[in-house]
Short mmCIF file of C-alpha atoms and ligand atoms in Angstrom, two decimals:
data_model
loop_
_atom_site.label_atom_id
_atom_site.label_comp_id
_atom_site.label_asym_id
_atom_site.label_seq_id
_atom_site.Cartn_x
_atom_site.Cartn_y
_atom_site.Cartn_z
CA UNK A 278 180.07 -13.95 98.65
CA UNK A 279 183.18 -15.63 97.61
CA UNK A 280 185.74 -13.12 95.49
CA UNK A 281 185.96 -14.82 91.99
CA UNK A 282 181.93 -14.59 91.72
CA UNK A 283 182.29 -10.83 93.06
CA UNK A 284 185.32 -9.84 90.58
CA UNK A 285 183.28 -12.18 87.44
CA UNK A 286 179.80 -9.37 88.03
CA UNK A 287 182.43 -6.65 87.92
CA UNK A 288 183.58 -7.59 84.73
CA UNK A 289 179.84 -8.23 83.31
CA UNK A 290 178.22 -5.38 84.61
CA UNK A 291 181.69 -2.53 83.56
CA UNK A 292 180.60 -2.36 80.18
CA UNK A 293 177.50 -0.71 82.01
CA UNK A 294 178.99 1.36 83.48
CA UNK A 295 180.56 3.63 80.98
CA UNK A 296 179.08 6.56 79.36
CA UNK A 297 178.72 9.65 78.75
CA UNK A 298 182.97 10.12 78.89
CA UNK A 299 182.36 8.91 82.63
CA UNK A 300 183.97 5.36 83.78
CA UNK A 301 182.96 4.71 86.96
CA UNK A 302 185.43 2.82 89.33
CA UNK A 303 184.15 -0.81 90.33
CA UNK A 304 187.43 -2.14 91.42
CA UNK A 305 187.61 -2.59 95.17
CA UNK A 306 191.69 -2.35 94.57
CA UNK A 307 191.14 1.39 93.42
CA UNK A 308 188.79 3.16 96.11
CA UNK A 309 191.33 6.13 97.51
CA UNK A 310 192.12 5.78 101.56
CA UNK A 311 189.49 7.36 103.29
CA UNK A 312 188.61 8.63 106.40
CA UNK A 313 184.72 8.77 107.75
CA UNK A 314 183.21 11.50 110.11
CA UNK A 315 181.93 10.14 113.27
CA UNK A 316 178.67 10.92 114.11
CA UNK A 317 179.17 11.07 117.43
CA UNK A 318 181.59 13.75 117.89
CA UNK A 319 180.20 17.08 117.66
CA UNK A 320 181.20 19.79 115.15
CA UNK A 321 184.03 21.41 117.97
CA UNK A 322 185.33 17.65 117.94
CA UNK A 323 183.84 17.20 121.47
CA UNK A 324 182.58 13.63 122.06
CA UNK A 325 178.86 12.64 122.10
CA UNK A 326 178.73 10.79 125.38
CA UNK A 327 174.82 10.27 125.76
CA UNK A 328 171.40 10.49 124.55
CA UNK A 329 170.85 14.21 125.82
CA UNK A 330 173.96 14.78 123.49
CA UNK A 331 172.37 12.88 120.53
CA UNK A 332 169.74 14.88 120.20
CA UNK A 333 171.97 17.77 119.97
CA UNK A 334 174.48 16.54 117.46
CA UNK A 335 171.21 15.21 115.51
CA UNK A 336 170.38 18.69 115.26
CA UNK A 337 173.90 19.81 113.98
CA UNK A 338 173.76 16.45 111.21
CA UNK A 339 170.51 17.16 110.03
CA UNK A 340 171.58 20.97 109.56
CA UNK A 341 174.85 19.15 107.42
CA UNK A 342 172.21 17.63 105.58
CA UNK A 343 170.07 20.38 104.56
CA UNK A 344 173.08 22.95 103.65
CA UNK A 345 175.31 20.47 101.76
CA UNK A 346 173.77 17.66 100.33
CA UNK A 347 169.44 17.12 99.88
CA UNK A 348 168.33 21.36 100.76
CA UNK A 349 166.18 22.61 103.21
CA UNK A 350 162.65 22.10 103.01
CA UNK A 351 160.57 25.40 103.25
CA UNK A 352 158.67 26.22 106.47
CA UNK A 353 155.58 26.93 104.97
CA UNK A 354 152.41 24.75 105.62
CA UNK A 355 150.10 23.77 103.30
CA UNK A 356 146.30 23.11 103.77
CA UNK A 357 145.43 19.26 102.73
CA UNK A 358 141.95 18.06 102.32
CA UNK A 359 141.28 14.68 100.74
CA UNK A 360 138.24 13.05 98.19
CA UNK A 361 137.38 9.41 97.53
CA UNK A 362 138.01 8.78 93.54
CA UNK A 363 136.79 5.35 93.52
CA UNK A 364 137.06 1.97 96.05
CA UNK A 365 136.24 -1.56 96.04
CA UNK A 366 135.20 -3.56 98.94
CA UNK A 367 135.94 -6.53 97.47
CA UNK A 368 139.45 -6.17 96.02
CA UNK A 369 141.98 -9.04 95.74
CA UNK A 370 139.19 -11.51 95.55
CA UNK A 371 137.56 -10.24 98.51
CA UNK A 372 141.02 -10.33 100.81
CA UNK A 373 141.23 -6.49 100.36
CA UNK A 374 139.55 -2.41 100.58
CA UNK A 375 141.48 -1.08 97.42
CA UNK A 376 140.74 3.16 97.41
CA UNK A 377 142.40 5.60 95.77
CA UNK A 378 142.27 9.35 96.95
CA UNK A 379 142.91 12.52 95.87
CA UNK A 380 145.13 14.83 98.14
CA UNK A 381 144.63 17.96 97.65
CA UNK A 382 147.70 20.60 98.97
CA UNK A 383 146.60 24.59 98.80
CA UNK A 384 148.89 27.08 99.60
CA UNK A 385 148.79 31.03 98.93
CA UNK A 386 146.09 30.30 96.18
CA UNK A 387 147.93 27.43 94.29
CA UNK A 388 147.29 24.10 94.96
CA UNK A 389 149.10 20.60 93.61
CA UNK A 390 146.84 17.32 93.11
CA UNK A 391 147.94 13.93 94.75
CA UNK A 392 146.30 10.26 93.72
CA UNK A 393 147.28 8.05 96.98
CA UNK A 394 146.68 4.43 96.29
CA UNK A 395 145.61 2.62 99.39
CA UNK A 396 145.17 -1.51 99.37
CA UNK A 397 144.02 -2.70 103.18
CA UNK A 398 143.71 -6.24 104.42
CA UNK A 399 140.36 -6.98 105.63
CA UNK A 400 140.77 -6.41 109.05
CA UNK A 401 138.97 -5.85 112.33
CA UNK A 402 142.35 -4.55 113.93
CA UNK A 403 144.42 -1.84 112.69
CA UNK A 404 147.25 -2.79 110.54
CA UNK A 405 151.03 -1.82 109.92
CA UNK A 406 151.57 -0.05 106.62
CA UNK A 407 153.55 0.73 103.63
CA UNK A 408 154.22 3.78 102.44
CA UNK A 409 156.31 3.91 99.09
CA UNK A 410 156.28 6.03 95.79
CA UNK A 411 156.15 4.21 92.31
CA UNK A 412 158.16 5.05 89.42
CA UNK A 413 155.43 5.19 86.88
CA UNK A 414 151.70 5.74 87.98
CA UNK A 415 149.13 3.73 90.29
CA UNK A 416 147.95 2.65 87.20
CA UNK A 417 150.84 0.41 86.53
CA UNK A 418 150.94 -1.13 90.28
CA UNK A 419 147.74 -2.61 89.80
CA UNK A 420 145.29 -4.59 86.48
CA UNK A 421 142.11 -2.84 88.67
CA UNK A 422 140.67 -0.79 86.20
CA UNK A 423 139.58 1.95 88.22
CA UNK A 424 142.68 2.97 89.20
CA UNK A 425 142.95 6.26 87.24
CA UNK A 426 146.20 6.46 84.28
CA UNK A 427 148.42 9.41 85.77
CA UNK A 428 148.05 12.72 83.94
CA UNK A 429 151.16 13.63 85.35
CA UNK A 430 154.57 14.26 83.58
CA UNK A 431 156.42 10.71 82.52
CA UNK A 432 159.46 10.53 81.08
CA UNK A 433 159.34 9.31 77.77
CA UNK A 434 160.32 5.66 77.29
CA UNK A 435 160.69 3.75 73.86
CA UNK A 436 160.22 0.42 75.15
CA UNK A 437 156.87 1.55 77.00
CA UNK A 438 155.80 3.77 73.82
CA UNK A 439 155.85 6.84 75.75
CA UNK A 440 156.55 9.62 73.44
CA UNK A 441 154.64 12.93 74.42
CA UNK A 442 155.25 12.25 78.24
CA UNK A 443 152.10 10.81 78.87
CA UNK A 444 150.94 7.70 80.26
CA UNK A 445 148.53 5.40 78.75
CA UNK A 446 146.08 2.65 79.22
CA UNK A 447 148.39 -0.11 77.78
CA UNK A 448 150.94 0.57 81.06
CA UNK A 449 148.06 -0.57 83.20
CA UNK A 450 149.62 -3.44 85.53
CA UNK A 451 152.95 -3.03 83.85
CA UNK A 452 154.87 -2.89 86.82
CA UNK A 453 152.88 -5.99 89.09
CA UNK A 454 156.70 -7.47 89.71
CA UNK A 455 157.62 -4.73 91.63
CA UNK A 456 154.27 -4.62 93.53
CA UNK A 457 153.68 -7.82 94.75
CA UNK A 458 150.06 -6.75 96.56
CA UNK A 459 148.51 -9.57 97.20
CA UNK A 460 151.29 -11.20 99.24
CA UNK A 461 151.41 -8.05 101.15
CA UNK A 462 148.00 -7.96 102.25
CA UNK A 463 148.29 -11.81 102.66
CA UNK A 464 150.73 -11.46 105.34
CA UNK A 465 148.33 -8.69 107.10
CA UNK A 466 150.23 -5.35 105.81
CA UNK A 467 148.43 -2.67 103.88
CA UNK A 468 150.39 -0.34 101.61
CA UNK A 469 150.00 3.31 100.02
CA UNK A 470 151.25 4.21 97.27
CA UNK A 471 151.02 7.31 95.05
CA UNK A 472 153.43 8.07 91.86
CA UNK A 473 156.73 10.57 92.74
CA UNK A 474 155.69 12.67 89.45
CA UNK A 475 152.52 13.85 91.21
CA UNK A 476 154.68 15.94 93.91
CA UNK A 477 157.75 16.37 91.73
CA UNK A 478 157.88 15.36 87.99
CA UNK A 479 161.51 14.13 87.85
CA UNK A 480 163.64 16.48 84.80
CA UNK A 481 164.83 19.88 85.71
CA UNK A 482 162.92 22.67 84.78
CA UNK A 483 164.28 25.44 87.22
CA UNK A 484 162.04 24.11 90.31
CA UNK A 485 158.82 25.49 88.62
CA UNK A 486 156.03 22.62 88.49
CA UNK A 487 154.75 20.28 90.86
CA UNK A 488 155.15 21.06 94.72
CA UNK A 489 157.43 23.63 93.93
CA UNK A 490 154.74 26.01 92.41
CA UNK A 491 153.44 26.21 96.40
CA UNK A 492 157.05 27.65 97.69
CA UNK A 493 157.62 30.30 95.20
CA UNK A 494 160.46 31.67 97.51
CA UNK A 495 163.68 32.71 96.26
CA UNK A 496 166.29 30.37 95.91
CA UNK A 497 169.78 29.69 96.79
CA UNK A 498 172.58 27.10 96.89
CA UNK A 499 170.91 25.32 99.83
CA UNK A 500 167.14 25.56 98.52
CA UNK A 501 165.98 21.95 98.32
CA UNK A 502 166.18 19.66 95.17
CA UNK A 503 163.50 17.12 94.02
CA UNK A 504 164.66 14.24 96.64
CA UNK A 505 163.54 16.73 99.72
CA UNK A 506 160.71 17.47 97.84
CA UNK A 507 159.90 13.69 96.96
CA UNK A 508 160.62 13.23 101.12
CA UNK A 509 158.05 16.11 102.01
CA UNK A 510 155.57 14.67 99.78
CA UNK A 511 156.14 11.14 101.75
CA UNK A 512 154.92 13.52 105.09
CA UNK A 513 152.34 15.06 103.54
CA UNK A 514 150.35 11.07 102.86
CA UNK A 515 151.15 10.68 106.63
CA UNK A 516 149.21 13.62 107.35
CA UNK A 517 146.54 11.75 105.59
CA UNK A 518 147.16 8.07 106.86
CA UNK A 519 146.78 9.45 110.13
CA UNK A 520 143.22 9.83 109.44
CA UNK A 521 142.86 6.48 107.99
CA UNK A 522 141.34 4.23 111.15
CA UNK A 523 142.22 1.05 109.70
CA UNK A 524 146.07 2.16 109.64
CA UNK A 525 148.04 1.74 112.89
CA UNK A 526 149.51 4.86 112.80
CA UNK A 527 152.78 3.78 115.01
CA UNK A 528 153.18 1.30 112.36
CA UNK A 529 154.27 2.74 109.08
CA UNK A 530 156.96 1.68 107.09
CA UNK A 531 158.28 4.08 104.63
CA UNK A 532 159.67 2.29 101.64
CA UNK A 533 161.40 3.28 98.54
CA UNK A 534 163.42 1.68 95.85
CA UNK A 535 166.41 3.80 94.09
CA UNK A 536 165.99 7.60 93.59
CA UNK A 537 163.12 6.81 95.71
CA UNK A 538 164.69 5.01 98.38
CA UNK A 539 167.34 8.43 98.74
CA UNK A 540 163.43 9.87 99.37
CA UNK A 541 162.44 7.38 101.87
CA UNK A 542 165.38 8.06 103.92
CA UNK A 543 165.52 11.53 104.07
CA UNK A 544 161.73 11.56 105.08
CA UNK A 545 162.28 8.79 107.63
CA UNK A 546 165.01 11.31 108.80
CA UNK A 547 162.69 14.48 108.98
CA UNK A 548 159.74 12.74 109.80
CA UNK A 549 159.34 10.72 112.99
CA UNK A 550 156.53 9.12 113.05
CA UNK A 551 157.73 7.30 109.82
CA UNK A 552 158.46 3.79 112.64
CA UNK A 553 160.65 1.76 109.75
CA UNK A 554 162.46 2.86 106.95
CA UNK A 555 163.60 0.76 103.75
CA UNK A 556 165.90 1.71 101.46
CA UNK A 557 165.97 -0.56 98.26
CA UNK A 558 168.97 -0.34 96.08
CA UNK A 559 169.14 4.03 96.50
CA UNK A 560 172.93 3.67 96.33
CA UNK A 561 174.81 7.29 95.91
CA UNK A 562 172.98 10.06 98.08
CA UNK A 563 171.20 7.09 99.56
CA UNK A 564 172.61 4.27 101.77
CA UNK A 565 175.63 4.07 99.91
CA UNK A 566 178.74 5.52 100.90
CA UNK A 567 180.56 8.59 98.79
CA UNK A 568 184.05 8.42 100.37
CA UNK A 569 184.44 4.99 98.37
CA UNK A 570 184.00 6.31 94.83
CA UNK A 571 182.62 3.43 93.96
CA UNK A 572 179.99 2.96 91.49
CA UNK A 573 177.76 5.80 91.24
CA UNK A 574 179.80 9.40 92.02
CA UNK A 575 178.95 12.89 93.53
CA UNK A 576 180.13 14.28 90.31
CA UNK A 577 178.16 11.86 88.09
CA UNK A 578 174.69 11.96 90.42
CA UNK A 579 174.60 16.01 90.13
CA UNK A 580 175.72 16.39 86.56
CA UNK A 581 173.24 13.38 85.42
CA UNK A 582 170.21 15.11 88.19
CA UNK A 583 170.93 18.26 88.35
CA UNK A 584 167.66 18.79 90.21
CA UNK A 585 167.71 16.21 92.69
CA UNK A 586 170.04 17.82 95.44
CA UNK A 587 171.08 21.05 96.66
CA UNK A 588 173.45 23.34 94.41
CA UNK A 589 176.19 23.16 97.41
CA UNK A 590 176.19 19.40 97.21
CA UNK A 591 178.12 20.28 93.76
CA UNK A 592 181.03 21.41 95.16
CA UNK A 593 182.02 18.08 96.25
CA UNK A 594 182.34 16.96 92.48
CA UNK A 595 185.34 14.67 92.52
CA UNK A 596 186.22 15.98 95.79
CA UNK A 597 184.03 13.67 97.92
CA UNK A 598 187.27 13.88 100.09
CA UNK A 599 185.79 17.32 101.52
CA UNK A 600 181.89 16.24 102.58
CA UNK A 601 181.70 17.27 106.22
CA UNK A 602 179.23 14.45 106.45
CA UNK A 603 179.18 10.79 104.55
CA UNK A 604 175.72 8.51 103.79
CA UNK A 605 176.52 6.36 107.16
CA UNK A 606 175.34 9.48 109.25
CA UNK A 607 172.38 9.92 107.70
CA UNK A 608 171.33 6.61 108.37
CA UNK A 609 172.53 6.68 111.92
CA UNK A 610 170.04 9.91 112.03
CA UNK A 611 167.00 6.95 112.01
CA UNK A 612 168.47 5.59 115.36
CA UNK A 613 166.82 3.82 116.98
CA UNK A 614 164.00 3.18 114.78
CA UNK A 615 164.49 0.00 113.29
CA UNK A 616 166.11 0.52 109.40
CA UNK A 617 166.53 -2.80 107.06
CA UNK A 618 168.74 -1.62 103.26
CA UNK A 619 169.07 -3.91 100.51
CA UNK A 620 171.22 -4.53 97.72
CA UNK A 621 171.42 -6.14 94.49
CA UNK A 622 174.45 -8.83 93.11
CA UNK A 623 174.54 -6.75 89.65
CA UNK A 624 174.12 -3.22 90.41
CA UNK A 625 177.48 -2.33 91.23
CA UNK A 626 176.01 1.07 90.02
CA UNK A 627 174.24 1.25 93.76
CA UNK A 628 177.50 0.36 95.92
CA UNK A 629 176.35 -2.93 97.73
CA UNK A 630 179.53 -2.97 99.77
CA UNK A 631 179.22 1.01 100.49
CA UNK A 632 175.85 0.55 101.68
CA UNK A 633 176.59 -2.54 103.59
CA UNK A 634 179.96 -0.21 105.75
CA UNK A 635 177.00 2.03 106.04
CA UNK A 636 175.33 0.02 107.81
CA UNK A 637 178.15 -0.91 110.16
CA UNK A 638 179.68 2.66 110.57
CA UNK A 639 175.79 3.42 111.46
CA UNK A 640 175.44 1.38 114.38
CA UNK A 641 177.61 2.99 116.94
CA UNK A 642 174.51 5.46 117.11
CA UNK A 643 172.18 2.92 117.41
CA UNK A 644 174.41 1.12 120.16
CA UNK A 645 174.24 4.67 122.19
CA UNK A 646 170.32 4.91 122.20
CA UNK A 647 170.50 1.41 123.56
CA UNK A 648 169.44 -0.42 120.72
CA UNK A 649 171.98 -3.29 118.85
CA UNK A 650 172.53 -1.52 115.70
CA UNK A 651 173.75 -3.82 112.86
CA UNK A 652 175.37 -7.36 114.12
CA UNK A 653 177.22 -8.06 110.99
CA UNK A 654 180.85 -7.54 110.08
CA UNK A 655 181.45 -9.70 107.06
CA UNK A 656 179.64 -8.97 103.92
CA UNK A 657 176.99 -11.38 103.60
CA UNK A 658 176.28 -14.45 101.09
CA UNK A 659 173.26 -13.66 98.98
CA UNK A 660 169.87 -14.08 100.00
CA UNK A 661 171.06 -14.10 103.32
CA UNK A 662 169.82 -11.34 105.95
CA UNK A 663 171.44 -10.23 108.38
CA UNK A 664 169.25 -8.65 110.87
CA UNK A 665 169.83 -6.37 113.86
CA UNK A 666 167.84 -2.86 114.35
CA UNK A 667 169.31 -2.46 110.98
CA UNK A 668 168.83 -5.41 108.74
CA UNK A 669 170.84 -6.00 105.19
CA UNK A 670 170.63 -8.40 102.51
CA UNK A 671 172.34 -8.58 99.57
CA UNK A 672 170.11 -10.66 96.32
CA UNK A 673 170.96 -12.12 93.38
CA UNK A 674 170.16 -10.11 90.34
CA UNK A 675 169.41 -6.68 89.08
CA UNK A 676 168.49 -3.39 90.23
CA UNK A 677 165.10 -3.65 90.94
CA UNK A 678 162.52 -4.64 93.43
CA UNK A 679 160.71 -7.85 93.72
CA UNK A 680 158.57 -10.40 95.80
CA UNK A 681 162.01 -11.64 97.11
CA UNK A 682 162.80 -7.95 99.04
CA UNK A 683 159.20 -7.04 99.91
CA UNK A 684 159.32 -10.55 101.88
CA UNK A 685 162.77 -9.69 103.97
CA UNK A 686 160.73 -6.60 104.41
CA UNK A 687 157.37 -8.19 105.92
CA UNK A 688 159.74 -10.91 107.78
CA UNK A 689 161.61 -7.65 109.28
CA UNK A 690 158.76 -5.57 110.36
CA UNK A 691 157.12 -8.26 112.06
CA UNK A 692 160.45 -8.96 113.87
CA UNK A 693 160.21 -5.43 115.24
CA UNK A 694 156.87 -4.65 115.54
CA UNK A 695 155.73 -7.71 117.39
CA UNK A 696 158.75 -7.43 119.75
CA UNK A 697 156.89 -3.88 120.66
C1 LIG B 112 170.01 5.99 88.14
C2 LIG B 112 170.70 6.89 89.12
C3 LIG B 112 170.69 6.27 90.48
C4 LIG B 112 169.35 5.67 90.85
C5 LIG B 112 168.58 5.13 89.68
C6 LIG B 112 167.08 4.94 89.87
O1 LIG B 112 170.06 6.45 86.85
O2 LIG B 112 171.99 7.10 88.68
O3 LIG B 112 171.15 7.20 91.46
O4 LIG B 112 168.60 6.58 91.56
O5 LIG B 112 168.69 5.91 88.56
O6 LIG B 112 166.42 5.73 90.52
O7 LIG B 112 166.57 3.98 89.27
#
């Protein structure tokens, strides 16, 4: 992207970015010298030297991870049990099974309900998958009106007349940009979605409702926030989809966009079986690096979500300087499944050049498990992908998530999956 364009969005978009007594830096000239951890020396600053040795400095990351930054997830298992709510054998003008299923998660006498939206191409072989939340219901992926309205928790929005945190009939289809279905199943994917308020409703009321009321444990300053939560409940539909025979199972893609897309990546971390990950746009606590203090800060993520990460990850409020760990690890902790992260031209908010070094500072990891990590070193022009095992691009626009990324996506996956 040439500089003048860059420097013009930073002067559009910096009005945006103040509030709340908080101006956050988007000047490239003003990000402090930094230093990143390497993943691959070991806590005793001994060097990882091969794969045996990954898997035990994985182990000592992910343990970073849990104590400092996104929690630990409890140990407890639930029960899960499933029922049809409604399908159509004939969705998409006959191109598609549309079903939507309740999960149903029991624990110690409590249980938490789950609506799982599932479109599959007609098919006589088993297909790759998405997996992704969405921000505001299954009703509002989809017109189909037998999808049901969520009677979850949703945040109360003016523009969508949402005033007593409840959705409504009107939202049905209201978010079909993001969800561009048809083209997915047109290019042979299916894709599951289920809305993030069902396993965690997203304000912070002292980790009481949702998935929370299963793990009634004590807490402390690594208990997990909502974003481990929102990753466990990503798990928990793969405990499902591995019953689904239609779904290649050694095919699914988890996906997420924003607060969603920190999700995605910390279940792709945690869950292996999860054979992409795409992070859209999650920017701070996602793909984006903190070391920068650029855009989005530690500070400003914990004291705007106070429930999303662990208390600990508070102490590195304005003093990012101190994380033991930075974002570029925790995508190098997907290595060497293949991992594509996107950006967008006007949310500086996000960190598109912190989340493209990510990428880069990622790939020595990759490069050890024998795989070719990111092939980039320049930031890219927009709309134009650079694709390794990890695969960037950089669009024109806002944050958000449209027909334009879920096509890099599809292009991506079928890179890797037909290579298999
Ligand atoms: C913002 C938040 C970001 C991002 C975004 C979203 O308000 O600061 O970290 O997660 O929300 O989820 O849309």
């Amino acid at each position: 992207m040439k500089t003048t364009t860059f420097f013009a969005i930073l002067l559009l978009t910096s009005s945006m970015l103040h509030g709340q007594g908080f101006v956050a830096n988007i000047d490239e000239s003003k990000i402090p010298a930094y230093t990143l951890p390497d993943p691959l020396i070991f806590n005793n600053g001994q060097p990882v030297k091969n794969r045996q040795e990954w898997k035990i400095r994985r182990v000592e990351l992910i343990k970073i991870f849990e104590n400092e930054v996104y929690g630990k997830t409890p140990a407890g298992k639930v029960q899960l049990s499933s029922s049809l709510l409604s399908e159509d054998a004939g969705a998409l003008g006959g191109k598609a099974v549309r079903r939507e299923i309740q999960l149903r998660l029991k624990k110690d006498g409590k249980e938490v309900l789950i609506n799982v939206l599932l479109f599959l191409p007609k098919s006589v072989e088993k297909v790759p998958l998405f997996l992704a939340y969405n921000f505001n219901g299954n009703h509002t992926v989809s017109k189909d009106k037998d999808i049901e309205v969520t009677k979850s928790w949703v945040r109360n929005n003016a523009a969508s007349g949402i005033t007593d945190n409840k959705s409504n009939e009107s939202l049905r289809g209201s978010d079909l940009s993001s969800w561009p279905v048809s083209e997915i199943i047109g290019r042979g994917f299916g894709v599951a979605t289920l809305y993030y308020g069902d396993v965690d409703p997203d304000f912070d009321d002292g980790f009481q409702n949702g998935i929370n009321s299963l793990f009634p444990e004590k807490r402390d300053s690594s208990s997990w926030g909502s974003i481990a939560g929102w990753a466990w409940g990503l798990s928990r539909v793969m405990d499902y989809l591995e019953k689904v025979k239609e779904v290649d199972h050694k095919q699914v893609i988890v996906l997420g966009h924003s607060r969603l897309g920190k999700a995605a990546l910390w279940a792709g971390v945690n869950d292996l079986r999860f054979a992409m990950v795409i992070s859209n746009e999650s920017g701070c606590g996602g793909a984006a690096l903190s070391k920068r203090i650029f855009g989005e800060t530690v500070g400003r993520i914990n004291s705007s979500f106070p429930h999303w990460f662990c208390e600990n990850f508070r102490k590195y409020n304005n003093k990012e300087e101190n994380l033991p760990v930075d974002q570029h690890e925790l995508l190098a902790l997907l290595a060497p499944r293949p991992l594509y992260v996107c950006s967008a031209q006007e949310d500086l908010w996000s960190d598109p050049r912190g989340e493209f070094l990510s990428c880069i500072a990622a790939s020595p990891v990759y490069r050890l498990l024998g795989t070719e990590g990111f092939p980039g070193k320049d930031f890219p022009d927009l709309q134009q992908p650079v694709i390794g095992t990890i695969g960037y691009h950089i669009r024109s626009g806002k944050h958000a998530i449209n027909l334009y990324d879920w096509s890099c996506f599809m292009n991506f996956a079928d890179l890797h999956f037909k290579k298999q």
